[in-house]
């Protein structure tokens, strides 16, 4: 059960505290609190776990500090959509809005290699009016002898260059809690020229201790990839781990499933789950066509498979696209063969616009139909 407090009765006020004391005194109930600090007020929610069936929702709703009680009708208490659930979804980070209505493209390097390639990439993004990118500094590699990423050493110059080219959010994978602190320190040290969305990769989707640690900080949002060999439900529960620890600024990313049924693609593309995740949760949904497809094959129609698959995700309502690009793919230290080339960036962005307008037209058509029917 979720108890939503009035905007003027947050947990910082005596009225809000009275509600929390009342609920905490109920036998068999544990209350967890969550507050979202806005510029002029704080919105608070209390999550009740335990013997909630015995609770009387109308009694709780009659308390003066309470705006609404939502009975959790499905799984995923915090991230899920529940009956009569009017909670705000999405978040704003470093001036960029992420929700189920927005669409942002994060084109960039799979792995940071050298300042020249990073700067060439960032310049191209600026020329194409992009404010987000991807840059890997900590790379989880199958082979221990493969390049593992430049780690903390590259962060200051990557952040400074990103700031120089107007990048507001960099998706950056982390594989250990210490990486979060290194990123926070480097942002601090360079004066926050840009922002970072912490990426938890498919190999760590069920690294519960990492999820808890990342979920306990709320400064940086999280891009959680679906696990490549587990069910959607298991991956959504991983997102719930982050949220239950306090960080609700989550984007959920589909990146394909590991099975040779997807051959010749690197993974079996699972973007049919874009609408499913949007239906089950409030989370914005990202697609990663590069790691799904894993090659640069071009079809008889002249379009790359990566572009076809991106369009499939976007036309189904995806809110974010994570894509590997490289100015000199032959020099890339990770995933060069799947990287799109810089002279393909504007074409890729235009193709996404075409798919996005088709999605918006489909959505308008559906909403007109529902209005006429009801
Ligand atoms: C990546 O985005 O660079 C990456 C390693 O992705 P995944 O975790 O989906 O394999
Ligand atoms: Mn990669």
GROMACS .gro file of C-alpha atoms and ligand atoms in nm:
model
  385
    1UNK     CA    1   0.000   0.000   0.000
    2UNK     CA    2   0.125   0.351  -0.081
    3UNK     CA    3   0.015   0.648   0.126
    4UNK     CA    4   0.064   0.975  -0.060
    5UNK     CA    5   0.085   1.282   0.163
    6UNK     CA    6  -0.058   1.625   0.078
    7UNK     CA    7   0.201   1.852  -0.080
    8UNK     CA    8   0.182   2.077   0.228
    9UNK     CA    9   0.208   1.782   0.471
   10UNK     CA   10   0.541   1.629   0.372
   11UNK     CA   11   0.731   1.417   0.620
   12UNK     CA   12   0.919   1.729   0.720
   13UNK     CA   13   0.599   1.874   0.873
   14UNK     CA   14   0.428   1.776   1.204
   15UNK     CA   15   0.118   1.666   1.011
   16UNK     CA   16   0.324   1.429   0.797
   17UNK     CA   17   0.502   1.290   1.103
   18UNK     CA   18   0.161   1.222   1.266
   19UNK     CA   19   0.063   1.006   0.968
   20UNK     CA   20   0.393   0.817   0.983
   21UNK     CA   21   0.357   0.759   1.361
   22UNK     CA   22  -0.002   0.637   1.313
   23UNK     CA   23   0.104   0.387   1.043
   24UNK     CA   24   0.419   0.274   1.222
   25UNK     CA   25   0.212   0.184   1.529
   26UNK     CA   26   0.006  -0.069   1.330
   27UNK     CA   27   0.105  -0.427   1.413
   28UNK     CA   28   0.283  -0.628   1.139
   29UNK     CA   29   0.345  -0.322   0.922
   30UNK     CA   30   0.677  -0.174   0.815
   31UNK     CA   31   0.675   0.178   0.675
   32UNK     CA   32   0.938   0.302   0.429
   33UNK     CA   33   0.939   0.664   0.331
   34UNK     CA   34   1.028   0.838   0.010
   35UNK     CA   35   1.047   1.212  -0.043
   36UNK     CA   36   1.104   1.405  -0.361
   37UNK     CA   37   1.247   1.750  -0.299
   38UNK     CA   38   1.119   2.011  -0.543
   39UNK     CA   39   1.237   2.372  -0.559
   40UNK     CA   40   0.961   2.503  -0.332
   41UNK     CA   41   0.814   2.195  -0.162
   42UNK     CA   42   0.875   1.830  -0.079
   43UNK     CA   43   0.640   1.551  -0.187
   44UNK     CA   44   0.635   1.250   0.044
   45UNK     CA   45   0.509   0.897   0.007
   46UNK     CA   46   0.497   0.618   0.264
   47UNK     CA   47   0.527   0.259   0.143
   48UNK     CA   48   0.368   0.001   0.371
   49UNK     CA   49   0.486  -0.357   0.367
   50UNK     CA   50   0.355  -0.652   0.569
   51UNK     CA   51   0.000  -0.724   0.676
   52UNK     CA   52  -0.157  -0.447   0.467
   53UNK     CA   53  -0.479  -0.640   0.395
   54UNK     CA   54  -0.585  -0.566   0.752
   55UNK     CA   55  -0.549  -0.189   0.701
   56UNK     CA   56  -0.853   0.029   0.639
   57UNK     CA   57  -0.770   0.259   0.345
   58UNK     CA   58  -1.056   0.500   0.419
   59UNK     CA   59  -0.940   0.539   0.781
   60UNK     CA   60  -0.592   0.632   0.654
   61UNK     CA   61  -0.738   0.863   0.392
   62UNK     CA   62  -0.932   1.047   0.661
   63UNK     CA   63  -0.608   1.161   0.829
   64UNK     CA   64  -0.558   1.527   0.749
   65UNK     CA   65  -0.204   1.484   0.613
   66UNK     CA   66  -0.306   1.220   0.359
   67UNK     CA   67  -0.396   1.299  -0.001
   68UNK     CA   68  -0.450   0.949  -0.134
   69UNK     CA   69  -0.404   0.581  -0.057
   70UNK     CA   70  -0.307   0.346  -0.343
   71UNK     CA   71  -0.355  -0.024  -0.291
   72UNK     CA   72  -0.075  -0.199  -0.472
   73UNK     CA   73  -0.262  -0.418  -0.714
   74UNK     CA   74   0.035  -0.574  -0.887
   75UNK     CA   75   0.396  -0.652  -0.839
   76UNK     CA   76   0.665  -0.387  -0.836
   77UNK     CA   77   0.538  -0.174  -0.550
   78UNK     CA   78   0.734   0.140  -0.630
   79UNK     CA   79   0.797   0.125  -1.005
   80UNK     CA   80   0.469  -0.047  -1.099
   81UNK     CA   81   0.147   0.106  -1.229
   82UNK     CA   82  -0.135   0.033  -0.988
   83UNK     CA   83  -0.512   0.087  -1.002
   84UNK     CA   84  -0.601   0.456  -0.937
   85UNK     CA   85  -0.233   0.533  -0.934
   86UNK     CA   86  -0.185   0.896  -1.029
   87UNK     CA   87   0.171   0.930  -0.905
   88UNK     CA   88   0.397   1.144  -1.121
   89UNK     CA   89   0.629   0.939  -1.333
   90UNK     CA   90   0.968   1.024  -1.472
   91UNK     CA   91   1.225   1.273  -1.350
   92UNK     CA   92   1.431   1.571  -1.453
   93UNK     CA   93   1.807   1.542  -1.432
   94UNK     CA   94   2.050   1.823  -1.513
   95UNK     CA   95   1.773   2.005  -1.699
   96UNK     CA   96   1.668   1.704  -1.910
   97UNK     CA   97   1.325   1.544  -1.865
   98UNK     CA   98   1.302   1.164  -1.876
   99UNK     CA   99   0.954   1.013  -1.874
  100UNK     CA  100   0.723   0.796  -2.083
  101UNK     CA  101   0.650   1.091  -2.317
  102UNK     CA  102   1.002   1.205  -2.394
  103UNK     CA  103   1.259   1.068  -2.638
  104UNK     CA  104   1.636   1.120  -2.611
  105UNK     CA  105   1.913   0.970  -2.819
  106UNK     CA  106   2.239   0.877  -2.644
  107UNK     CA  107   2.478   0.823  -2.933
  108UNK     CA  108   2.843   0.790  -2.839
  109UNK     CA  109   3.144   0.572  -2.782
  110UNK     CA  110   3.103   0.223  -2.640
  111UNK     CA  111   3.437   0.283  -2.466
  112UNK     CA  112   3.638   0.600  -2.413
  113UNK     CA  113   3.972   0.557  -2.589
  114UNK     CA  114   4.152   0.886  -2.648
  115UNK     CA  115   4.071   1.258  -2.619
  116UNK     CA  116   4.081   1.308  -2.995
  117UNK     CA  117   3.812   1.047  -3.065
  118UNK     CA  118   3.600   1.164  -2.772
  119UNK     CA  119   3.620   1.525  -2.888
  120UNK     CA  120   3.540   1.436  -3.251
  121UNK     CA  121   3.234   1.243  -3.131
  122UNK     CA  122   3.117   1.526  -2.906
  123UNK     CA  123   3.163   1.788  -3.179
  124UNK     CA  124   2.944   1.582  -3.412
  125UNK     CA  125   2.678   1.554  -3.142
  126UNK     CA  126   2.677   1.930  -3.090
  127UNK     CA  127   2.650   1.989  -3.466
  128UNK     CA  128   2.343   1.766  -3.454
  129UNK     CA  129   2.196   1.947  -3.151
  130UNK     CA  130   2.236   1.648  -2.921
  131UNK     CA  131   2.269   1.698  -2.545
  132UNK     CA  132   2.316   1.336  -2.436
  133UNK     CA  133   2.580   1.076  -2.510
  134UNK     CA  134   2.722   0.741  -2.401
  135UNK     CA  135   3.085   0.701  -2.291
  136UNK     CA  136   3.214   0.383  -2.126
  137UNK     CA  137   3.499   0.420  -1.878
  138UNK     CA  138   3.456   0.092  -1.688
  139UNK     CA  139   3.403  -0.195  -1.932
  140UNK     CA  140   3.288  -0.541  -1.820
  141UNK     CA  141   3.472  -0.772  -2.064
  142UNK     CA  142   3.424  -1.140  -2.129
  143UNK     CA  143   3.799  -1.189  -2.169
  144UNK     CA  144   4.023  -1.075  -1.881
  145UNK     CA  145   4.297  -0.979  -2.129
  146UNK     CA  146   4.069  -0.742  -2.326
  147UNK     CA  147   4.081  -0.365  -2.270
  148UNK     CA  148   3.897  -0.298  -1.942
  149UNK     CA  149   3.834   0.075  -1.991
  150UNK     CA  150   4.039   0.373  -1.873
  151UNK     CA  151   3.843   0.389  -1.546
  152UNK     CA  152   3.867   0.689  -1.313
  153UNK     CA  153   4.171   0.834  -1.493
  154UNK     CA  154   3.972   0.948  -1.796
  155UNK     CA  155   3.676   1.095  -1.608
  156UNK     CA  156   3.801   1.455  -1.557
  157UNK     CA  157   3.889   1.513  -1.921
  158UNK     CA  158   3.580   1.333  -2.050
  159UNK     CA  159   3.356   1.548  -1.827
  160UNK     CA  160   3.534   1.870  -1.925
  161UNK     CA  161   3.507   1.791  -2.297
  162UNK     CA  162   3.139   1.695  -2.255
  163UNK     CA  163   3.074   2.030  -2.085
  164UNK     CA  164   3.258   2.213  -2.364
  165UNK     CA  165   3.019   2.062  -2.621
  166UNK     CA  166   2.700   2.120  -2.420
  167UNK     CA  167   2.639   1.758  -2.319
  168UNK     CA  168   2.404   1.745  -2.021
  169UNK     CA  169   2.386   1.370  -1.956
  170UNK     CA  170   2.641   1.093  -2.022
  171UNK     CA  171   2.530   0.730  -1.982
  172UNK     CA  172   2.827   0.558  -1.820
  173UNK     CA  173   2.840   0.198  -1.704
  174UNK     CA  174   2.963   0.116  -1.356
  175UNK     CA  175   3.036  -0.233  -1.228
  176UNK     CA  176   3.121  -0.158  -0.865
  177UNK     CA  177   3.001   0.081  -0.593
  178UNK     CA  178   3.344   0.247  -0.584
  179UNK     CA  179   3.288   0.364  -0.943
  180UNK     CA  180   2.989   0.571  -0.829
  181UNK     CA  181   3.210   0.755  -0.581
  182UNK     CA  182   3.482   0.805  -0.841
  183UNK     CA  183   3.228   0.957  -1.081
  184UNK     CA  184   3.082   1.181  -0.811
  185UNK     CA  185   3.431   1.298  -0.712
  186UNK     CA  186   3.532   1.369  -1.071
  187UNK     CA  187   3.210   1.567  -1.129
  188UNK     CA  188   3.279   1.763  -0.811
  189UNK     CA  189   3.643   1.821  -0.897
  190UNK     CA  190   3.562   1.951  -1.247
  191UNK     CA  191   3.274   2.171  -1.125
  192UNK     CA  192   2.987   1.962  -1.272
  193UNK     CA  193   3.036   2.057  -1.638
  194UNK     CA  194   2.797   1.774  -1.733
  195UNK     CA  195   2.582   1.504  -1.570
  196UNK     CA  196   2.605   1.124  -1.551
  197UNK     CA  197   2.338   0.856  -1.573
  198UNK     CA  198   2.483   0.544  -1.408
  199UNK     CA  199   2.443   0.243  -1.635
  200UNK     CA  200   2.408  -0.101  -1.482
  201UNK     CA  201   2.491  -0.350  -1.755
  202UNK     CA  202   2.322  -0.673  -1.846
  203UNK     CA  203   2.589  -0.875  -1.664
  204UNK     CA  204   2.503  -0.698  -1.339
  205UNK     CA  205   2.124  -0.678  -1.358
  206UNK     CA  206   2.096  -0.916  -1.064
  207UNK     CA  207   2.400  -0.796  -0.871
  208UNK     CA  208   2.177  -0.714  -0.577
  209UNK     CA  209   2.443  -0.555  -0.358
  210UNK     CA  210   2.539  -0.321  -0.645
  211UNK     CA  211   2.170  -0.239  -0.702
  212UNK     CA  212   2.125  -0.158  -0.332
  213UNK     CA  213   2.432   0.063  -0.325
  214UNK     CA  214   2.338   0.251  -0.640
  215UNK     CA  215   1.976   0.276  -0.520
  216UNK     CA  216   2.083   0.437  -0.191
  217UNK     CA  217   2.227   0.741  -0.368
  218UNK     CA  218   1.982   0.977  -0.535
  219UNK     CA  219   2.220   1.230  -0.691
  220UNK     CA  220   2.263   1.035  -1.015
  221UNK     CA  221   1.985   0.860  -1.214
  222UNK     CA  222   2.023   0.499  -1.324
  223UNK     CA  223   1.994   0.324  -1.659
  224UNK     CA  224   1.926  -0.040  -1.578
  225UNK     CA  225   1.974  -0.291  -1.857
  226UNK     CA  226   1.757  -0.598  -1.879
  227UNK     CA  227   1.947  -0.915  -1.787
  228UNK     CA  228   2.030  -1.106  -2.108
  229UNK     CA  229   1.932  -1.448  -1.974
  230UNK     CA  230   1.654  -1.382  -1.725
  231UNK     CA  231   1.283  -1.310  -1.749
  232UNK     CA  232   1.140  -0.962  -1.785
  233UNK     CA  233   0.984  -1.003  -1.441
  234UNK     CA  234   1.324  -1.075  -1.287
  235UNK     CA  235   1.475  -0.768  -1.452
  236UNK     CA  236   1.186  -0.546  -1.341
  237UNK     CA  237   1.239  -0.673  -0.987
  238UNK     CA  238   1.600  -0.561  -1.022
  239UNK     CA  239   1.468  -0.212  -1.103
  240UNK     CA  240   1.245  -0.239  -0.798
  241UNK     CA  241   1.557  -0.301  -0.588
  242UNK     CA  242   1.692   0.038  -0.694
  243UNK     CA  243   1.361   0.208  -0.624
  244UNK     CA  244   1.301   0.038  -0.291
  245UNK     CA  245   1.636   0.171  -0.170
  246UNK     CA  246   1.524   0.524  -0.252
  247UNK     CA  247   1.634   0.604  -0.609
  248UNK     CA  248   1.333   0.621  -0.838
  249UNK     CA  249   1.513   0.802  -1.118
  250UNK     CA  250   1.540   0.492  -1.331
  251UNK     CA  251   1.530   0.424  -1.704
  252UNK     CA  252   1.483   0.058  -1.801
  253UNK     CA  253   1.679  -0.058  -2.107
  254UNK     CA  254   1.604  -0.345  -2.345
  255UNK     CA  255   1.919  -0.472  -2.518
  256UNK     CA  256   1.834  -0.814  -2.659
  257UNK     CA  257   1.848  -1.165  -2.516
  258UNK     CA  258   2.135  -1.409  -2.534
  259UNK     CA  259   2.028  -1.707  -2.744
  260UNK     CA  260   2.143  -1.833  -3.079
  261UNK     CA  261   1.779  -1.810  -3.192
  262UNK     CA  262   1.867  -1.448  -3.269
  263UNK     CA  263   2.152  -1.535  -3.507
  264UNK     CA  264   2.290  -1.367  -3.710
  265UNK     CA  265   2.222  -1.082  -3.468
  266UNK     CA  266   2.434  -1.070  -3.154
  267UNK     CA  267   2.122  -1.101  -2.938
  268UNK     CA  268   1.755  -1.173  -3.001
  269UNK     CA  269   1.594  -0.831  -3.024
  270UNK     CA  270   1.329  -0.794  -2.753
  271UNK     CA  271   1.181  -0.454  -2.838
  272UNK     CA  272   0.833  -0.609  -2.846
  273UNK     CA  273   0.863  -0.554  -2.471
  274UNK     CA  274   0.875  -0.173  -2.502
  275UNK     CA  275   0.495  -0.139  -2.462
  276UNK     CA  276   0.494  -0.414  -2.200
  277UNK     CA  277   0.735  -0.228  -1.971
  278UNK     CA  278   0.542   0.097  -2.028
  279UNK     CA  279   0.224  -0.081  -1.931
  280UNK     CA  280   0.359  -0.256  -1.621
  281UNK     CA  281   0.564   0.033  -1.482
  282UNK     CA  282   0.606   0.409  -1.479
  283UNK     CA  283   0.962   0.381  -1.606
  284UNK     CA  284   1.084   0.545  -1.926
  285UNK     CA  285   1.204   0.270  -2.160
  286UNK     CA  286   1.536   0.275  -2.344
  287UNK     CA  287   1.640   0.054  -2.635
  288UNK     CA  288   1.997  -0.039  -2.720
  289UNK     CA  289   1.995  -0.143  -3.087
  290UNK     CA  290   2.378  -0.167  -3.105
  291UNK     CA  291   2.420  -0.442  -2.847
  292UNK     CA  292   2.105  -0.616  -2.975
  293UNK     CA  293   2.218  -0.635  -3.337
  294UNK     CA  294   2.595  -0.631  -3.293
  295UNK     CA  295   2.686  -0.572  -3.658
  296UNK     CA  296   2.666  -0.317  -3.940
  297UNK     CA  297   2.474  -0.525  -4.190
  298UNK     CA  298   2.288  -0.328  -4.455
  299UNK     CA  299   1.972  -0.468  -4.612
  300UNK     CA  300   1.863  -0.453  -4.977
  301UNK     CA  301   1.667  -0.137  -4.893
  302UNK     CA  302   1.990   0.041  -4.797
  303UNK     CA  303   1.905   0.061  -4.428
  304UNK     CA  304   2.130  -0.083  -4.158
  305UNK     CA  305   1.976  -0.354  -3.939
  306UNK     CA  306   2.062  -0.127  -3.643
  307UNK     CA  307   1.839   0.143  -3.795
  308UNK     CA  308   1.552  -0.095  -3.868
  309UNK     CA  309   1.559  -0.222  -3.513
  310UNK     CA  310   1.585   0.127  -3.366
  311UNK     CA  311   1.279   0.224  -3.568
  312UNK     CA  312   1.092  -0.080  -3.432
  313UNK     CA  313   1.159   0.030  -3.075
  314UNK     CA  314   1.079   0.397  -3.137
  315UNK     CA  315   0.755   0.325  -3.324
  316UNK     CA  316   0.650   0.120  -3.022
  317UNK     CA  317   0.704   0.415  -2.785
  318UNK     CA  318   1.066   0.392  -2.665
  319UNK     CA  319   1.183   0.694  -2.465
  320UNK     CA  320   1.556   0.666  -2.509
  321UNK     CA  321   1.797   0.517  -2.763
  322UNK     CA  322   2.150   0.413  -2.665
  323UNK     CA  323   2.368   0.369  -2.972
  324UNK     CA  324   2.736   0.296  -3.038
  325UNK     CA  325   2.910   0.538  -3.276
  326UNK     CA  326   3.279   0.585  -3.344
  327UNK     CA  327   3.470   0.835  -3.557
  328UNK     CA  328   3.727   0.565  -3.650
  329UNK     CA  329   3.564   0.227  -3.579
  330UNK     CA  330   3.877   0.041  -3.690
  331UNK     CA  331   4.057   0.202  -3.392
  332UNK     CA  332   3.778   0.134  -3.139
  333UNK     CA  333   3.899  -0.066  -2.842
  334UNK     CA  334   3.555  -0.219  -2.779
  335UNK     CA  335   3.272  -0.313  -3.017
  336UNK     CA  336   3.410  -0.138  -3.328
  337UNK     CA  337   3.228  -0.371  -3.572
  338UNK     CA  338   2.884  -0.262  -3.449
  339UNK     CA  339   2.959   0.112  -3.431
  340UNK     CA  340   2.783   0.348  -3.667
  341UNK     CA  341   3.004   0.604  -3.841
  342UNK     CA  342   2.991   0.976  -3.775
  343UNK     CA  343   2.870   1.053  -4.125
  344UNK     CA  344   2.569   0.830  -4.044
  345UNK     CA  345   2.470   1.029  -3.734
  346UNK     CA  346   2.235   1.282  -3.895
  347UNK     CA  347   2.077   1.006  -4.109
  348UNK     CA  348   2.025   0.792  -3.796
  349UNK     CA  349   1.865   1.087  -3.612
  350UNK     CA  350   1.636   1.164  -3.909
  351UNK     CA  351   1.531   0.801  -3.927
  352UNK     CA  352   1.443   0.812  -3.557
  353UNK     CA  353   1.235   1.128  -3.618
  354UNK     CA  354   1.037   0.947  -3.888
  355UNK     CA  355   0.965   0.654  -3.653
  356UNK     CA  356   0.881   0.892  -3.367
  357UNK     CA  357   0.627   1.085  -3.572
  358UNK     CA  358   0.468   0.756  -3.676
  359UNK     CA  359   0.445   0.659  -3.308
  360UNK     CA  360   0.287   0.994  -3.216
  361UNK     CA  361   0.036   0.962  -3.502
  362UNK     CA  362  -0.053   0.609  -3.388
  363UNK     CA  363  -0.097   0.733  -3.032
  364UNK     CA  364  -0.324   1.021  -3.143
  365UNK     CA  365  -0.532   0.776  -3.345
  366UNK     CA  366  -0.567   0.542  -3.048
  367UNK     CA  367  -0.665   0.820  -2.812
  368UNK     CA  368  -0.927   0.957  -3.055
  369UNK     CA  369  -1.072   0.608  -3.082
  370UNK     CA  370  -1.093   0.566  -2.704
  371UNK     CA  371  -1.254   0.911  -2.665
  372UNK     CA  372  -1.516   0.826  -2.930
  373UNK     CA  373  -1.587   0.486  -2.779
  374UNK     CA  374  -1.630   0.607  -2.420
  375LIG     C1  375   2.731  -0.139  -2.313
  375LIG     O1  376   2.628  -0.070  -2.327
  375LIG     O2  377   2.844  -0.096  -2.340
  375LIG     C2  378   2.719  -0.277  -2.266
  375LIG     C3  379   2.825  -0.346  -2.223
  375LIG     O3  380   2.595  -0.323  -2.275
  375LIG     P1  381   2.528  -0.457  -2.215
  375LIG     O4  382   2.544  -0.449  -2.066
  375LIG     O5  383   2.387  -0.446  -2.262
  375LIG     O6  384   2.602  -0.573  -2.277
  376LIG    MN1  385   2.963  -0.234  -2.613
   0.00000   0.00000   0.00000
